[in-house]
Amino acid sequence: MGVSLSKGQSVSLVKGGGGTLTKVRMGLGWDAMKKKGLFGGLKTQSIDLDASCLLFDSANALVDQVWFRQLRSTDGAVQHTGDNTTGAGEGDDESIIVDLVALSLNVRTLVFVVNSFTGQSFAQIENAYCRLIDETNGAELARFDLSGSGPHTAQVMCKLTRDQQGWTMTAIGTQASGRTFRDLLPAVNAHL
């Protein structure tokens, strides 16, 4: 089990012994809250959350994005594994894999966001999280709880930042509203 982060906390992603990570996966998971049905029973609903990865250069300019309408970055280093439109199932509902070695050298920051394309609020979900996994061995490096009901339809989850020592993950957890990553850019820019 990796480090459990709180909002604003950072963790270095340099491996013990000085090694560097080569490939990571950002996993997003959530469950839809059950609603009361017609005869008092609980009914399962579908919640469509979408994970996106925004790639920024050292001048904080957006250079690429990976989301459900563009599943791979231009350089091929970032890949979305597919859109889950319900939140059903165990474990990560959506994942974005990042080949840190193949990532264009001009990319300095990766920001991961989540939004409800259908406009459902986070008040309708539970057990939401994002987690960073070392894709080479499956070890969870860090986890950030995204739960917290409210009228917001999106969150800026976390960012990975590259410097001379390697990569650092920072939990952000800023609530926002929007149907796609484009709507979230003002909230993202505040954390670059």
XYZ file of C-alpha atoms in Angstrom:
192
model
C 0.000 0.000 0.000
C 1.316 3.420 -0.954
C 1.131 6.741 0.797
C -2.359 8.050 1.568
C -2.272 11.728 0.646
C -4.271 14.628 2.021
C -5.207 17.667 -0.015
C -2.054 19.682 -0.811
C 0.369 16.935 0.237
C 3.193 15.815 -2.072
C 5.234 12.662 -2.340
C 8.451 12.082 -4.291
C 8.176 9.317 -6.858
C 11.893 8.506 -6.850
C 12.248 4.813 -6.063
C 14.064 3.628 -2.979
C 17.737 3.179 -3.809
C 17.673 6.082 -6.255
C 15.941 4.364 -9.166
C 13.409 6.205 -11.256
C 9.917 5.242 -12.261
C 9.474 4.367 -15.912
C 5.743 3.708 -16.273
C 2.828 4.630 -14.010
C -0.929 4.270 -14.087
C -3.400 6.732 -12.609
C -6.475 4.800 -11.551
C -9.829 6.416 -10.826
C -12.555 4.568 -8.973
C -16.052 5.447 -7.759
C -19.393 3.961 -6.828
C -22.822 5.411 -7.525
C -24.921 5.923 -4.417
C -28.029 3.795 -4.350
C -31.336 5.643 -4.743
C -34.634 4.779 -3.135
C -36.798 2.898 -5.585
C -40.531 2.997 -6.163
C -41.353 0.445 -3.445
C -38.752 1.555 -0.879
C -35.955 -0.687 -2.093
C -32.578 0.604 -3.157
C -31.916 1.061 -6.844
C -28.505 1.230 -8.491
C -27.863 4.218 -10.718
C -25.195 4.844 -13.326
C -22.746 7.712 -12.904
C -20.466 8.608 -15.819
C -17.252 10.156 -14.507
C -14.431 10.818 -16.940
C -10.716 10.903 -16.130
C -8.463 13.145 -18.216
C -4.746 13.927 -18.246
C -3.570 17.394 -19.256
C 0.053 17.849 -20.357
C 1.757 21.193 -19.706
C 5.192 22.532 -20.645
C 7.565 24.582 -18.448
C 5.719 27.793 -19.434
C 2.461 26.206 -18.151
C 1.018 26.050 -21.660
C -1.292 23.132 -22.443
C 0.527 21.050 -25.072
C -1.690 17.940 -25.222
C -4.589 16.179 -23.523
C -5.825 12.630 -23.100
C -9.514 12.055 -22.458
C -12.400 9.893 -23.648
C -12.384 11.574 -27.076
C -8.583 11.365 -27.497
C -7.327 8.184 -25.872
C -3.635 8.700 -26.686
C -1.263 11.674 -26.483
C 0.416 12.882 -29.661
C 3.771 11.402 -28.567
C 2.057 8.106 -27.594
C 3.386 8.226 -24.030
C -0.002 8.763 -22.325
C -2.880 6.379 -22.971
C -6.443 6.281 -21.604
C -7.613 2.668 -21.298
C -11.269 3.469 -22.069
C -14.407 5.185 -20.858
C -16.497 3.613 -18.064
C -19.962 5.160 -18.265
C -21.487 3.602 -15.145
C -18.949 3.268 -12.296
C -19.973 -0.391 -11.980
C -17.430 -3.018 -11.062
C -14.637 -3.428 -8.549
C -11.318 -1.595 -8.514
C -10.330 1.195 -10.884
C -13.138 2.264 -13.201
C -10.891 4.276 -15.530
C -7.110 4.297 -15.925
C -4.540 6.437 -17.677
C -1.115 4.892 -18.302
C 1.917 7.158 -18.582
C 5.246 5.997 -20.037
C 7.468 8.523 -18.252
C 10.509 7.588 -20.368
C 8.690 8.129 -23.688
C 7.038 11.364 -22.543
C 8.167 14.373 -24.552
C 10.936 16.227 -22.690
C 9.087 19.539 -22.984
C 6.273 18.182 -20.760
C 6.897 19.243 -17.158
C 3.499 18.773 -15.505
C 0.699 16.234 -15.881
C -2.600 17.235 -14.288
C -5.282 14.598 -13.751
C -8.897 15.758 -13.591
C -12.264 14.056 -13.286
C -15.615 15.392 -14.434
C -19.181 14.257 -14.884
C -19.960 14.547 -18.588
C -23.663 13.994 -17.873
C -23.707 16.706 -15.196
C -24.371 14.476 -12.198
C -22.896 15.913 -9.013
C -20.426 14.348 -6.608
C -23.309 14.214 -4.103
C -24.415 11.125 -6.051
C -21.146 9.186 -5.711
C -19.220 7.520 -2.921
C -15.908 5.729 -2.438
C -14.232 7.942 -5.049
C -10.436 7.899 -5.220
C -7.474 8.286 -7.491
C -4.310 6.244 -7.063
C -0.917 6.102 -8.695
C 0.499 2.661 -9.471
C 3.982 1.631 -10.592
C 2.926 -0.099 -13.809
C 6.109 -2.218 -13.904
C 5.258 -4.148 -10.724
C 1.663 -3.191 -9.797
C 2.665 -1.490 -6.525
C 0.407 1.310 -5.373
C 2.562 4.390 -4.776
C 0.005 6.928 -3.581
C -3.755 7.246 -3.079
C -5.995 10.280 -2.688
C -9.606 10.125 -1.494
C -11.943 12.149 -3.745
C -15.129 11.549 -1.769
C -16.966 14.464 -0.310
C -20.463 15.091 -1.446
C -21.409 18.399 -2.914
C -22.942 20.104 -5.900
C -19.678 20.112 -7.877
C -19.466 18.060 -11.072
C -15.669 17.898 -11.353
C -12.402 17.849 -9.447
C -8.785 18.615 -10.174
C -7.435 15.375 -8.661
C -3.659 15.646 -8.613
C -0.578 16.515 -10.603
C 2.768 14.949 -11.423
C 5.625 17.424 -11.743
C 9.042 16.728 -13.259
C 12.249 18.347 -12.004
C 15.955 17.416 -11.996
C 15.427 14.799 -9.242
C 12.499 13.061 -10.934
C 8.724 13.161 -10.512
C 6.579 14.338 -7.594
C 2.869 13.690 -7.069
C 0.772 16.389 -5.388
C -2.813 15.815 -4.249
C -4.978 18.789 -5.246
C -8.659 17.944 -4.708
C -10.051 21.266 -5.907
C -13.772 21.092 -6.603
C -15.001 22.568 -9.862
C -17.850 22.390 -12.327
C -17.757 21.311 -15.937
C -18.543 18.555 -18.393
C -15.073 18.214 -20.001
C -11.468 19.089 -19.197
C -11.834 22.338 -21.172
C -14.314 23.644 -18.588
C -11.761 22.918 -15.844
C -8.791 24.816 -17.288
C -9.256 27.909 -15.058
C -9.246 25.679 -11.948
C -6.243 23.714 -13.270
C -4.243 26.854 -14.090
C -4.414 27.903 -10.423
C -2.307 24.826 -9.542
C 0.438 25.044 -12.179
